[in-house]
Amino acid sequence: MPADAEPKPDPIPITPWKKAMLLAVALLFGGTLFEYYRGGINETGGWLWPMLFIPLILYLLGIVYGDVPARYYDLKVLKPFPVPFARQFDRCVLAIIVLFTGLFLNMVLLAVSAFIGAKLMLTVFYLLYMVLMLAELPNSLRIFRFIQHVNTVQYVSAIHPNTFKKAIAYYSPEQDKLCGEELARHLASLYESLVAEAEELVVKESPLTREQQIALNLAVRAGEAIRRSRIANQSHECERLRANIFLLEALEAKAGLQIPEDVQSLRNKIKGIGPEAA
């Protein structure tokens, strides 16, 4: 294992409500199908009741599978993520096919139930499912566009461990003495340098906009700095640790980065702040 490798964090689990809804809908479908075959559903349009849950099952399968690539990143806290494997990209493609199949089936069944005059409750159910699907659709597509971007970057951009400049390239011991306005100006200048790095990695083939790509590249840069801060601490490389801490402080001040607690403790320690310094 390389010297700077570290154990991968546990992946973020699939959103629990999606698992629960998928199970609940599957149980409802099974119960409705059983009641249908024993002759308990005889009203007009009764044959549509077993079909009621198929579009929703398909749709939920789509968004559950759509969570597979989502487990490997979390832009909100700017955590690092590994580039997904081809199998995860294939799952993403499968998810979007299933998702739109569910949407299409739901539209067809909604039209049929309205046309044949099925019970009002049946039509209302299809309508509610349609609302649920359309409400979740933007989130699902965001996941798919993200994974598409990652796959595109693999082929059209030279993303590798040396993509970013080493943090030490932005560091000098004099920075440790800065405070107040001088420190704020230095962090602003450092952030501009990081933005320039992020802009160099923008690819026109990506489904993401330029601004989204810059934000994402900054997120990856932050994750790299977090990872290397931990490695520098383990290997007792004080200068390298300070350099990465400065990068994280610049992203915290200008990009809203939430620095993990263990790295915050390291920062407090090297700056002589709080009980960690003792």
Short mmCIF file of C-alpha atoms in Angstrom, two decimals, residues 2-276:
data_model
loop_
_atom_site.label_atom_id
_atom_site.label_comp_id
_atom_site.label_asym_id
_atom_site.label_seq_id
_atom_site.Cartn_x
_atom_site.Cartn_y
_atom_site.Cartn_z
CA PRO A 2 1.39 3.49 -0.84
CA ALA A 3 2.80 5.49 2.03
CA ASP A 4 0.12 8.16 1.80
CA ALA A 5 -2.78 5.72 1.47
CA GLU A 6 -5.41 5.55 4.16
CA PRO A 7 -8.44 3.35 4.83
CA LYS A 8 -11.47 4.34 2.78
CA PRO A 9 -14.34 5.77 4.84
CA ASP A 10 -17.53 3.77 5.11
CA PRO A 11 -19.80 4.70 2.21
CA ILE A 12 -22.84 6.85 2.91
CA PRO A 13 -25.83 4.45 3.11
CA ILE A 14 -28.71 4.61 0.64
CA THR A 15 -31.35 7.07 1.86
CA PRO A 16 -33.49 5.09 4.36
CA TRP A 17 -36.86 6.51 3.26
CA LYS A 18 -36.27 5.19 -0.25
CA LYS A 19 -35.61 1.68 1.05
CA ALA A 20 -38.65 1.86 3.33
CA MET A 21 -40.94 3.14 0.57
CA LEU A 22 -39.74 0.49 -1.85
CA LEU A 23 -40.50 -2.24 0.70
CA ALA A 24 -43.89 -0.75 1.62
CA VAL A 25 -44.95 -0.41 -2.02
CA ALA A 26 -43.81 -3.97 -2.78
CA LEU A 27 -45.92 -5.26 0.14
CA LEU A 28 -48.94 -3.24 -0.99
CA PHE A 29 -48.51 -4.56 -4.52
CA GLY A 30 -48.34 -8.14 -3.26
CA GLY A 31 -51.47 -7.68 -1.14
CA THR A 32 -53.39 -6.01 -3.96
CA LEU A 33 -52.34 -8.75 -6.40
CA PHE A 34 -53.51 -11.44 -3.95
CA GLU A 35 -56.87 -9.70 -3.43
CA TYR A 36 -57.25 -9.27 -7.19
CA TYR A 37 -56.71 -12.97 -7.96
CA ARG A 38 -59.09 -14.14 -5.23
CA GLY A 39 -61.80 -11.96 -6.82
CA GLY A 40 -61.97 -9.22 -4.22
CA ILE A 41 -61.54 -6.37 -6.74
CA ASN A 42 -64.51 -6.18 -9.09
CA GLU A 43 -65.28 -2.50 -9.60
CA THR A 44 -64.85 -0.68 -12.91
CA GLY A 45 -61.20 -0.47 -13.76
CA GLY A 46 -60.40 -3.05 -11.10
CA TRP A 47 -57.82 -4.66 -13.36
CA LEU A 48 -55.79 -1.46 -12.99
CA TRP A 49 -55.31 -1.87 -9.23
CA PRO A 50 -52.46 -4.40 -9.47
CA MET A 51 -50.84 -2.08 -12.04
CA LEU A 52 -51.14 0.81 -9.62
CA PHE A 53 -47.85 0.02 -7.88
CA ILE A 54 -45.73 -1.03 -10.85
CA PRO A 55 -44.78 2.52 -11.96
CA LEU A 56 -43.91 3.51 -8.40
CA ILE A 57 -41.86 0.35 -7.84
CA LEU A 58 -39.95 1.05 -11.05
CA TYR A 59 -39.43 4.67 -10.10
CA LEU A 60 -38.24 3.88 -6.59
CA LEU A 61 -35.85 1.28 -7.99
CA GLY A 62 -34.50 4.02 -10.23
CA ILE A 63 -33.86 6.48 -7.42
CA VAL A 64 -32.50 3.78 -5.09
CA TYR A 65 -30.01 2.72 -7.76
CA GLY A 66 -29.39 6.40 -8.40
CA ASP A 67 -28.14 6.59 -4.81
CA VAL A 68 -25.35 4.12 -5.59
CA PRO A 69 -23.02 6.77 -7.04
CA ALA A 70 -24.36 9.30 -4.52
CA ARG A 71 -22.89 7.21 -1.70
CA TYR A 72 -19.40 8.15 -2.85
CA TYR A 73 -19.61 11.90 -2.43
CA ASP A 74 -21.21 14.57 -0.30
CA LEU A 75 -20.73 18.05 -1.69
CA LYS A 76 -22.44 19.68 1.28
CA VAL A 77 -19.49 18.97 3.56
CA LEU A 78 -16.96 18.76 0.71
CA LYS A 79 -15.79 15.26 1.53
CA PRO A 80 -13.36 13.52 -0.84
CA PHE A 81 -14.75 10.82 -3.08
CA PRO A 82 -13.14 8.05 -5.11
CA VAL A 83 -13.86 7.95 -8.85
CA PRO A 84 -16.66 5.38 -9.24
CA PHE A 85 -15.96 2.16 -11.08
CA ALA A 86 -17.57 1.32 -14.42
CA ARG A 87 -20.09 -0.91 -12.66
CA GLN A 88 -21.42 2.05 -10.69
CA PHE A 89 -21.73 4.08 -13.87
CA ASP A 90 -23.65 1.19 -15.46
CA ARG A 91 -26.00 1.18 -12.48
CA CYS A 92 -26.54 4.89 -12.97
CA VAL A 93 -27.51 4.33 -16.60
CA LEU A 94 -29.83 1.50 -15.54
CA ALA A 95 -31.40 3.76 -12.92
CA ILE A 96 -32.24 6.52 -15.38
CA ILE A 97 -33.78 4.00 -17.81
CA VAL A 98 -35.90 2.51 -15.03
CA LEU A 99 -36.83 5.97 -13.77
CA PHE A 100 -38.19 7.17 -17.09
CA THR A 101 -39.91 3.82 -17.69
CA GLY A 102 -41.77 4.33 -14.42
CA LEU A 103 -42.71 7.88 -15.40
CA PHE A 104 -43.96 6.79 -18.82
CA LEU A 105 -46.01 3.90 -17.41
CA ASN A 106 -47.54 6.17 -14.81
CA MET A 107 -48.63 8.69 -17.46
CA VAL A 108 -50.18 5.91 -19.57
CA LEU A 109 -52.08 4.39 -16.64
CA LEU A 110 -53.24 7.80 -15.42
CA ALA A 111 -54.68 8.50 -18.88
CA VAL A 112 -56.31 5.03 -19.07
CA SER A 113 -57.88 5.28 -15.61
CA ALA A 114 -59.31 8.69 -16.45
CA PHE A 115 -60.58 7.50 -19.85
CA ILE A 116 -62.40 4.35 -18.73
CA GLY A 117 -63.96 6.06 -15.73
CA ALA A 118 -62.27 4.01 -13.02
CA LYS A 119 -62.92 4.86 -9.41
CA LEU A 120 -61.86 8.40 -8.50
CA MET A 121 -59.51 7.05 -5.82
CA LEU A 122 -57.56 5.08 -8.41
CA THR A 123 -57.07 8.15 -10.60
CA VAL A 124 -56.08 10.24 -7.55
CA PHE A 125 -53.47 7.61 -6.62
CA TYR A 126 -51.90 7.76 -10.07
CA LEU A 127 -51.95 11.55 -9.91
CA LEU A 128 -50.26 11.58 -6.49
CA TYR A 129 -47.60 9.16 -7.72
CA MET A 130 -46.98 11.45 -10.67
CA VAL A 131 -46.47 14.40 -8.31
CA LEU A 132 -44.07 12.35 -6.16
CA MET A 133 -42.06 11.27 -9.21
CA LEU A 134 -41.79 14.78 -10.61
CA ALA A 135 -40.80 16.15 -7.19
CA GLU A 136 -37.95 13.66 -6.86
CA LEU A 137 -36.88 13.87 -10.49
CA PRO A 138 -34.53 16.90 -10.15
CA ASN A 139 -32.61 15.19 -7.31
CA SER A 140 -32.27 11.99 -9.31
CA LEU A 141 -31.09 13.80 -12.42
CA ARG A 142 -28.56 15.74 -10.37
CA ILE A 143 -27.02 12.45 -9.28
CA PHE A 144 -26.97 11.15 -12.83
CA ARG A 145 -25.39 14.33 -14.21
CA PHE A 146 -22.73 14.20 -11.51
CA ILE A 147 -21.79 10.62 -12.31
CA GLN A 148 -21.76 11.47 -16.01
CA HIS A 149 -19.33 14.27 -15.26
CA VAL A 150 -17.04 11.93 -13.32
CA ASN A 151 -17.09 9.44 -16.17
CA THR A 152 -16.37 12.21 -18.71
CA VAL A 153 -13.45 13.51 -16.66
CA GLN A 154 -11.95 10.02 -16.62
CA TYR A 155 -11.65 10.11 -20.41
CA VAL A 156 -11.02 13.74 -21.36
CA SER A 157 -9.01 15.13 -18.46
CA ALA A 158 -5.73 14.11 -16.83
CA ILE A 159 -7.15 13.55 -13.35
CA HIS A 160 -4.54 11.71 -11.30
CA PRO A 161 -2.86 12.11 -7.87
CA ASN A 162 -0.67 14.95 -9.16
CA THR A 163 -3.50 16.96 -10.72
CA PHE A 164 -3.30 19.62 -8.01
CA LYS A 165 -0.23 21.52 -6.93
CA LYS A 166 1.15 20.37 -3.63
CA ALA A 167 -0.01 22.52 -0.75
CA ILE A 168 3.62 23.24 0.15
CA ALA A 169 3.89 25.23 -3.11
CA TYR A 170 1.59 27.87 -1.56
CA TYR A 171 3.27 27.88 1.84
CA SER A 172 6.05 29.81 3.50
CA PRO A 173 6.90 29.92 7.23
CA GLU A 174 6.14 33.66 7.33
CA GLN A 175 2.45 32.86 6.89
CA ASP A 176 2.31 31.45 10.41
CA LYS A 177 2.86 34.95 11.78
CA LEU A 178 -0.07 36.51 9.92
CA CYS A 179 -3.20 37.57 11.79
CA GLY A 180 -6.19 39.85 11.43
CA GLU A 181 -6.50 41.70 8.11
CA GLU A 182 -3.19 40.36 6.83
CA LEU A 183 -4.33 36.79 7.33
CA ALA A 184 -7.70 37.52 5.70
CA ARG A 185 -5.97 38.99 2.63
CA HIS A 186 -3.62 36.02 2.42
CA LEU A 187 -6.51 33.53 2.60
CA ALA A 188 -8.39 35.47 -0.10
CA SER A 189 -5.32 35.37 -2.34
CA LEU A 190 -4.84 31.65 -1.65
CA TYR A 191 -8.49 30.99 -2.50
CA GLU A 192 -8.09 32.78 -5.84
CA SER A 193 -5.15 30.50 -6.64
CA LEU A 194 -7.27 27.44 -5.84
CA VAL A 195 -10.10 28.75 -8.03
CA ALA A 196 -7.61 29.19 -10.89
CA GLU A 197 -6.59 25.54 -10.41
CA ALA A 198 -10.24 24.48 -10.48
CA GLU A 199 -10.89 26.47 -13.67
CA GLU A 200 -8.06 24.69 -15.46
CA LEU A 201 -9.87 21.38 -14.95
CA VAL A 202 -13.16 22.50 -16.53
CA VAL A 203 -14.08 20.33 -19.53
CA LYS A 204 -16.59 21.39 -22.18
CA GLU A 205 -17.79 17.80 -22.71
CA SER A 206 -19.21 17.63 -19.18
CA PRO A 207 -22.99 17.78 -18.58
CA LEU A 208 -22.30 20.12 -15.64
CA THR A 209 -22.09 23.88 -16.07
CA ARG A 210 -18.78 25.71 -15.73
CA GLU A 211 -19.73 27.01 -12.27
CA GLN A 212 -20.76 23.55 -11.10
CA GLN A 213 -17.50 22.06 -12.32
CA ILE A 214 -15.45 24.72 -10.54
CA ALA A 215 -17.36 24.11 -7.30
CA LEU A 216 -16.88 20.36 -7.68
CA ASN A 217 -13.16 20.69 -8.41
CA LEU A 218 -12.78 22.85 -5.30
CA ALA A 219 -14.60 20.14 -3.35
CA VAL A 220 -12.13 17.53 -4.60
CA ARG A 221 -9.26 19.90 -3.75
CA ALA A 222 -10.64 20.26 -0.23
CA GLY A 223 -10.93 16.49 0.16
CA GLU A 224 -7.34 16.07 -0.99
CA ALA A 225 -6.16 18.68 1.54
CA ILE A 226 -8.10 16.94 4.33
CA ARG A 227 -6.59 13.58 3.41
CA ARG A 228 -3.05 14.94 3.21
CA SER A 229 -3.46 16.82 6.51
CA ARG A 230 -4.19 13.53 8.25
CA ILE A 231 -1.29 11.81 6.52
CA ALA A 232 1.08 14.65 7.43
CA ASN A 233 0.01 14.38 11.05
CA GLN A 234 0.64 10.63 11.10
CA SER A 235 4.07 11.07 9.54
CA HIS A 236 4.91 14.09 11.75
CA GLU A 237 5.48 16.44 8.80
CA CYS A 238 4.66 19.71 10.52
CA GLU A 239 5.34 22.02 7.56
CA ARG A 240 3.22 19.93 5.21
CA LEU A 241 0.42 19.83 7.77
CA ARG A 242 0.50 23.64 8.18
CA ALA A 243 0.43 24.10 4.39
CA ASN A 244 -2.69 21.97 3.99
CA ILE A 245 -4.36 23.64 6.96
CA PHE A 246 -3.91 27.01 5.25
CA LEU A 247 -5.63 25.65 2.12
CA LEU A 248 -8.54 24.40 4.19
CA GLU A 249 -8.84 27.72 6.03
CA ALA A 250 -9.01 29.54 2.68
CA LEU A 251 -11.82 27.23 1.53
CA GLU A 252 -13.54 27.58 4.88
CA ALA A 253 -13.44 31.38 4.70
CA LYS A 254 -14.42 31.75 1.03
CA ALA A 255 -16.27 28.57 0.01
CA GLY A 256 -18.12 27.55 3.16
CA LEU A 257 -16.09 24.39 3.78
CA GLN A 258 -16.94 22.54 6.98
CA ILE A 259 -13.62 21.22 8.24
CA PRO A 260 -13.91 17.79 9.95
CA GLU A 261 -13.53 17.81 13.72
CA ASP A 262 -10.27 15.87 13.78
CA VAL A 263 -8.67 18.32 11.34
CA GLN A 264 -10.01 21.24 13.35
CA SER A 265 -8.28 19.76 16.39
CA LEU A 266 -5.04 19.54 14.40
CA ARG A 267 -5.41 23.17 13.37
CA ASN A 268 -5.99 24.26 16.96
CA LYS A 269 -3.00 22.24 18.04
CA ILE A 270 -0.53 23.77 15.59
CA LYS A 271 -1.92 27.27 16.24
CA GLY A 272 -1.78 26.85 20.01
CA ILE A 273 -5.54 27.26 20.47
CA GLY A 274 -7.57 25.47 23.13
CA PRO A 275 -6.80 22.30 25.14
CA GLU A 276 -5.43 20.46 22.10
#
